[in-house]
């Protein structure tokens, strides 16, 4: 654990290509009760997060100034970005279950402490910012470990299926969790929402500790210094073209679609005078499309899934442009198709990603992908807003959609992507 120990030439070690089977081979994933319990616990965790996110937003905007509300709502982001690379080293070095159980219990304790403090009258921005920083730190340190767990539970051929299940569970959990968060904060206050999310973290920790058992042993990095481990991860990406292209492609995708969903749709609805109900309808259309797309991705096994995923996202760029058209029908259809494309492509790309990245480097590489989202998306959203203000919502949507299509077409035609199966 010391920063000064370990060999300096850790990058000289070739990455391990396959985890070793610990015991019997896993059963078919459709009959794998352990994996299904894990997927269910993940959905429960996302439900709790959605409850708390809505409750936090409501509390912040109704009790604080707009500026301070923005600080509170963004308090988790910075520590996540600061610590996620270290989380990648932790994921490749230490036992995954212990890392995740510890992280979930820490998050539960933080929320329980927040609920007690709120009930005792300790309220306001300092408490909410403190909670955000602590929760964001725990998330940053454990998020990469979570990205490696599926690789330890199921055979490579089933990774895309499990990824699809997780995406469907996440979409459904957020659809249900958002209104539940509104009910929770209205009936039990912020402390009640904190308690609800804390319970979900404890439940996830219980499933990880009592039910989940890895079937594959991941190779662990030597006990090198933190900086040497990070340099080793960077050297791996420089030396593996397919891994590098996947990481760059996945990190760049949300730069173009997230601003449209987070801001562009609200601008389109507001400028057209359609009323807030259409904002909800558009978001629901996206969620339904994403669930359907994930089902398609699970059931339709393509020969070259990475190339197929990027090819589908070329079409998604066209639909992104369509959200800027001043038509309710265009908006609903575009959001539905954006969701379908996102759901199918995510299944194919996630499965390929899990199979392609060397298990010895999966945590560190996943941390780089996460950092790309954390760093780029917050910049892309205000840039979209500035472009829409200076031109029009349609122009901004067309620019972002065209950039998405061009980028994905470029990735789909790279030899390093096309050869992945």
PDB file of C-alpha atoms in Angstrom, residues 131-273:
ATOM      1  CA  UNK A 131     -22.801  14.375   2.272  1.00  0.00           C
ATOM      2  CA  UNK A 132     -22.126  14.932  -1.426  1.00  0.00           C
ATOM      3  CA  UNK A 133     -18.350  15.019  -0.984  1.00  0.00           C
ATOM      4  CA  UNK A 134     -18.310  11.864   1.155  1.00  0.00           C
ATOM      5  CA  UNK A 135     -20.650   9.953  -1.150  1.00  0.00           C
ATOM      6  CA  UNK A 136     -18.724  11.100  -4.222  1.00  0.00           C
ATOM      7  CA  UNK A 137     -15.423  10.007  -2.695  1.00  0.00           C
ATOM      8  CA  UNK A 138     -16.798   6.545  -1.928  1.00  0.00           C
ATOM      9  CA  UNK A 139     -18.236   6.277  -5.429  1.00  0.00           C
ATOM     10  CA  UNK A 140     -14.985   7.313  -7.095  1.00  0.00           C
ATOM     11  CA  UNK A 141     -12.948   4.803  -5.116  1.00  0.00           C
ATOM     12  CA  UNK A 142     -15.320   1.867  -5.767  1.00  0.00           C
ATOM     13  CA  UNK A 143     -16.897   2.516  -9.192  1.00  0.00           C
ATOM     14  CA  UNK A 144     -14.099   0.794 -11.176  1.00  0.00           C
ATOM     15  CA  UNK A 145     -14.317  -2.278  -8.955  1.00  0.00           C
ATOM     16  CA  UNK A 146     -18.008  -2.562  -9.782  1.00  0.00           C
ATOM     17  CA  UNK A 147     -17.118  -2.516 -13.476  1.00  0.00           C
ATOM     18  CA  UNK A 148     -15.003  -5.650 -13.036  1.00  0.00           C
ATOM     19  CA  UNK A 149     -17.487  -7.800 -11.119  1.00  0.00           C
ATOM     20  CA  UNK A 150     -19.434  -9.208 -14.078  1.00  0.00           C
ATOM     21  CA  UNK A 151     -16.172 -10.500 -15.556  1.00  0.00           C
ATOM     22  CA  UNK A 152     -15.689 -12.538 -12.385  1.00  0.00           C
ATOM     23  CA  UNK A 153     -19.184 -14.055 -12.371  1.00  0.00           C
ATOM     24  CA  UNK A 154     -20.149 -15.148 -15.892  1.00  0.00           C
ATOM     25  CA  UNK A 155     -18.491 -16.667 -18.933  1.00  0.00           C
ATOM     26  CA  UNK A 156     -17.402 -14.210 -21.634  1.00  0.00           C
ATOM     27  CA  UNK A 157     -20.225 -15.214 -23.989  1.00  0.00           C
ATOM     28  CA  UNK A 158     -22.793 -14.066 -21.389  1.00  0.00           C
ATOM     29  CA  UNK A 159     -21.280 -10.655 -20.610  1.00  0.00           C
ATOM     30  CA  UNK A 160     -23.457  -8.813 -23.131  1.00  0.00           C
ATOM     31  CA  UNK A 161     -26.599 -10.445 -21.742  1.00  0.00           C
ATOM     32  CA  UNK A 162     -25.755  -9.477 -18.168  1.00  0.00           C
ATOM     33  CA  UNK A 163     -24.879  -5.966 -19.314  1.00  0.00           C
ATOM     34  CA  UNK A 164     -28.306  -5.743 -20.947  1.00  0.00           C
ATOM     35  CA  UNK A 165     -30.024  -6.957 -17.785  1.00  0.00           C
ATOM     36  CA  UNK A 166     -28.212  -4.308 -15.753  1.00  0.00           C
ATOM     37  CA  UNK A 167     -29.178  -1.590 -18.194  1.00  0.00           C
ATOM     38  CA  UNK A 168     -32.820  -2.627 -18.182  1.00  0.00           C
ATOM     39  CA  UNK A 169     -32.778  -2.797 -14.378  1.00  0.00           C
ATOM     40  CA  UNK A 170     -31.196   0.641 -14.199  1.00  0.00           C
ATOM     41  CA  UNK A 171     -33.740   2.198 -16.557  1.00  0.00           C
ATOM     42  CA  UNK A 172     -36.707   0.707 -14.718  1.00  0.00           C
ATOM     43  CA  UNK A 173     -35.246   1.639 -11.337  1.00  0.00           C
ATOM     44  CA  UNK A 174     -34.823   5.264 -12.362  1.00  0.00           C
ATOM     45  CA  UNK A 175     -38.300   5.425 -13.872  1.00  0.00           C
ATOM     46  CA  UNK A 176     -39.789   4.211 -10.591  1.00  0.00           C
ATOM     47  CA  UNK A 177     -37.290   5.913  -8.297  1.00  0.00           C
ATOM     48  CA  UNK A 178     -37.853   9.457  -9.528  1.00  0.00           C
ATOM     49  CA  UNK A 179     -41.553   9.668  -8.537  1.00  0.00           C
ATOM     50  CA  UNK A 180     -40.816   7.674  -5.371  1.00  0.00           C
ATOM     51  CA  UNK A 181     -38.243  10.310  -4.442  1.00  0.00           C
ATOM     52  CA  UNK A 182     -40.870  13.020  -4.801  1.00  0.00           C
ATOM     53  CA  UNK A 183     -43.242  11.089  -2.561  1.00  0.00           C
ATOM     54  CA  UNK A 184     -40.502  10.365  -0.023  1.00  0.00           C
ATOM     55  CA  UNK A 185     -39.381  13.964   0.364  1.00  0.00           C
ATOM     56  CA  UNK A 186     -42.989  15.166   0.539  1.00  0.00           C
ATOM     57  CA  UNK A 187     -44.036  12.685   3.215  1.00  0.00           C
ATOM     58  CA  UNK A 188     -40.877  11.955   5.194  1.00  0.00           C
ATOM     59  CA  UNK A 189     -38.603  14.870   4.291  1.00  0.00           C
ATOM     60  CA  UNK A 190     -34.954  14.661   3.201  1.00  0.00           C
ATOM     61  CA  UNK A 191     -34.108  12.464   6.196  1.00  0.00           C
ATOM     62  CA  UNK A 192     -36.603   9.859   4.998  1.00  0.00           C
ATOM     63  CA  UNK A 193     -35.035   9.832   1.527  1.00  0.00           C
ATOM     64  CA  UNK A 194     -31.594   9.436   3.094  1.00  0.00           C
ATOM     65  CA  UNK A 195     -32.803   6.477   5.119  1.00  0.00           C
ATOM     66  CA  UNK A 196     -34.394   4.872   2.076  1.00  0.00           C
ATOM     67  CA  UNK A 197     -31.186   5.092   0.068  1.00  0.00           C
ATOM     68  CA  UNK A 198     -29.126   3.873   3.024  1.00  0.00           C
ATOM     69  CA  UNK A 199     -31.326   0.767   3.239  1.00  0.00           C
ATOM     70  CA  UNK A 200     -30.643  -0.011  -0.417  1.00  0.00           C
ATOM     71  CA  UNK A 201     -26.885   0.278   0.153  1.00  0.00           C
ATOM     72  CA  UNK A 202     -27.089  -2.119   3.095  1.00  0.00           C
ATOM     73  CA  UNK A 203     -29.139  -4.552   1.004  1.00  0.00           C
ATOM     74  CA  UNK A 204     -26.568  -4.475  -1.808  1.00  0.00           C
ATOM     75  CA  UNK A 205     -23.753  -5.061   0.667  1.00  0.00           C
ATOM     76  CA  UNK A 206     -25.662  -8.032   2.111  1.00  0.00           C
ATOM     77  CA  UNK A 207     -26.118  -9.600  -1.335  1.00  0.00           C
ATOM     78  CA  UNK A 208     -22.454  -9.066  -2.202  1.00  0.00           C
ATOM     79  CA  UNK A 209     -21.269 -10.521   1.100  1.00  0.00           C
ATOM     80  CA  UNK A 210     -23.763 -13.357   1.472  1.00  0.00           C
ATOM     81  CA  UNK A 211     -24.762 -14.422  -2.038  1.00  0.00           C
ATOM     82  CA  UNK A 212     -22.193 -13.379  -4.621  1.00  0.00           C
ATOM     83  CA  UNK A 213     -19.184 -15.661  -5.075  1.00  0.00           C
ATOM     84  CA  UNK A 214     -16.691 -15.037  -7.909  1.00  0.00           C
ATOM     85  CA  UNK A 215     -16.310 -17.914 -10.364  1.00  0.00           C
ATOM     86  CA  UNK A 216     -13.234 -16.490 -12.086  1.00  0.00           C
ATOM     87  CA  UNK A 217     -10.027 -15.334 -10.415  1.00  0.00           C
ATOM     88  CA  UNK A 218      -8.885 -11.986 -11.757  1.00  0.00           C
ATOM     89  CA  UNK A 219      -5.129 -11.455 -12.093  1.00  0.00           C
ATOM     90  CA  UNK A 220      -3.948  -8.818  -9.653  1.00  0.00           C
ATOM     91  CA  UNK A 221      -1.291  -6.192 -10.298  1.00  0.00           C
ATOM     92  CA  UNK A 222       1.968  -6.323  -8.344  1.00  0.00           C
ATOM     93  CA  UNK A 223       2.211  -4.314  -5.161  1.00  0.00           C
ATOM     94  CA  UNK A 224       3.747  -1.414  -7.067  1.00  0.00           C
ATOM     95  CA  UNK A 225       3.398   2.263  -6.269  1.00  0.00           C
ATOM     96  CA  UNK A 226       0.193   4.040  -7.197  1.00  0.00           C
ATOM     97  CA  UNK A 227       1.939   6.078  -9.866  1.00  0.00           C
ATOM     98  CA  UNK A 228       3.603   2.990 -11.362  1.00  0.00           C
ATOM     99  CA  UNK A 229       0.224   1.245 -11.549  1.00  0.00           C
ATOM    100  CA  UNK A 230      -1.310   4.245 -13.292  1.00  0.00           C
ATOM    101  CA  UNK A 231       1.611   4.406 -15.742  1.00  0.00           C
ATOM    102  CA  UNK A 232       1.133   0.706 -16.424  1.00  0.00           C
ATOM    103  CA  UNK A 233      -2.539   1.305 -17.284  1.00  0.00           C
ATOM    104  CA  UNK A 234      -1.596   4.121 -19.652  1.00  0.00           C
ATOM    105  CA  UNK A 235       1.071   1.937 -21.284  1.00  0.00           C
ATOM    106  CA  UNK A 236      -1.485  -0.821 -21.807  1.00  0.00           C
ATOM    107  CA  UNK A 237      -3.834   1.530 -23.648  1.00  0.00           C
ATOM    108  CA  UNK A 238      -1.000   2.867 -25.789  1.00  0.00           C
ATOM    109  CA  UNK A 239      -0.040  -0.652 -26.772  1.00  0.00           C
ATOM    110  CA  UNK A 240      -3.492  -2.128 -27.493  1.00  0.00           C
ATOM    111  CA  UNK A 241      -5.239  -0.420 -30.398  1.00  0.00           C
ATOM    112  CA  UNK A 242      -8.633  -2.084 -29.910  1.00  0.00           C
ATOM    113  CA  UNK A 243      -8.737  -1.281 -26.189  1.00  0.00           C
ATOM    114  CA  UNK A 244      -7.686   2.298 -26.862  1.00  0.00           C
ATOM    115  CA  UNK A 245     -10.352   2.816 -29.525  1.00  0.00           C
ATOM    116  CA  UNK A 246     -13.061   1.359 -27.303  1.00  0.00           C
ATOM    117  CA  UNK A 247     -12.126   3.623 -24.416  1.00  0.00           C
ATOM    118  CA  UNK A 248     -11.975   6.723 -26.605  1.00  0.00           C
ATOM    119  CA  UNK A 249     -15.236   5.841 -28.335  1.00  0.00           C
ATOM    120  CA  UNK A 250     -17.181   5.125 -25.160  1.00  0.00           C
ATOM    121  CA  UNK A 251     -15.800   8.232 -23.421  1.00  0.00           C
ATOM    122  CA  UNK A 252     -16.814  10.460 -26.331  1.00  0.00           C
ATOM    123  CA  UNK A 253     -20.350   9.167 -26.942  1.00  0.00           C
ATOM    124  CA  UNK A 254     -22.070  10.856 -24.015  1.00  0.00           C
ATOM    125  CA  UNK A 255     -20.487  14.168 -24.966  1.00  0.00           C
ATOM    126  CA  UNK A 256     -23.062  14.477 -27.752  1.00  0.00           C
ATOM    127  CA  UNK A 257     -26.153  12.695 -26.471  1.00  0.00           C
ATOM    128  CA  UNK A 258     -26.158  13.779 -22.795  1.00  0.00           C
ATOM    129  CA  UNK A 259     -26.450  17.540 -23.499  1.00  0.00           C
ATOM    130  CA  UNK A 260     -29.474  16.924 -25.706  1.00  0.00           C
ATOM    131  CA  UNK A 261     -31.259  14.797 -23.107  1.00  0.00           C
ATOM    132  CA  UNK A 262     -30.242  16.937 -20.126  1.00  0.00           C
ATOM    133  CA  UNK A 263     -30.783  20.373 -21.670  1.00  0.00           C
ATOM    134  CA  UNK A 264     -31.775  20.311 -25.329  1.00  0.00           C
ATOM    135  CA  UNK A 265     -35.159  18.679 -24.792  1.00  0.00           C
ATOM    136  CA  UNK A 266     -36.066  21.173 -22.058  1.00  0.00           C
ATOM    137  CA  UNK A 267     -35.067  24.045 -24.337  1.00  0.00           C
ATOM    138  CA  UNK A 268     -37.092  22.610 -27.221  1.00  0.00           C
ATOM    139  CA  UNK A 269     -40.203  22.145 -25.084  1.00  0.00           C
ATOM    140  CA  UNK A 270     -39.860  25.541 -23.406  1.00  0.00           C
ATOM    141  CA  UNK A 271     -39.230  27.532 -26.584  1.00  0.00           C
ATOM    142  CA  UNK A 272     -42.175  25.821 -28.294  1.00  0.00           C
ATOM    143  CA  UNK A 273     -44.528  26.511 -25.385  1.00  0.00           C
TER     144      UNK A 273
END
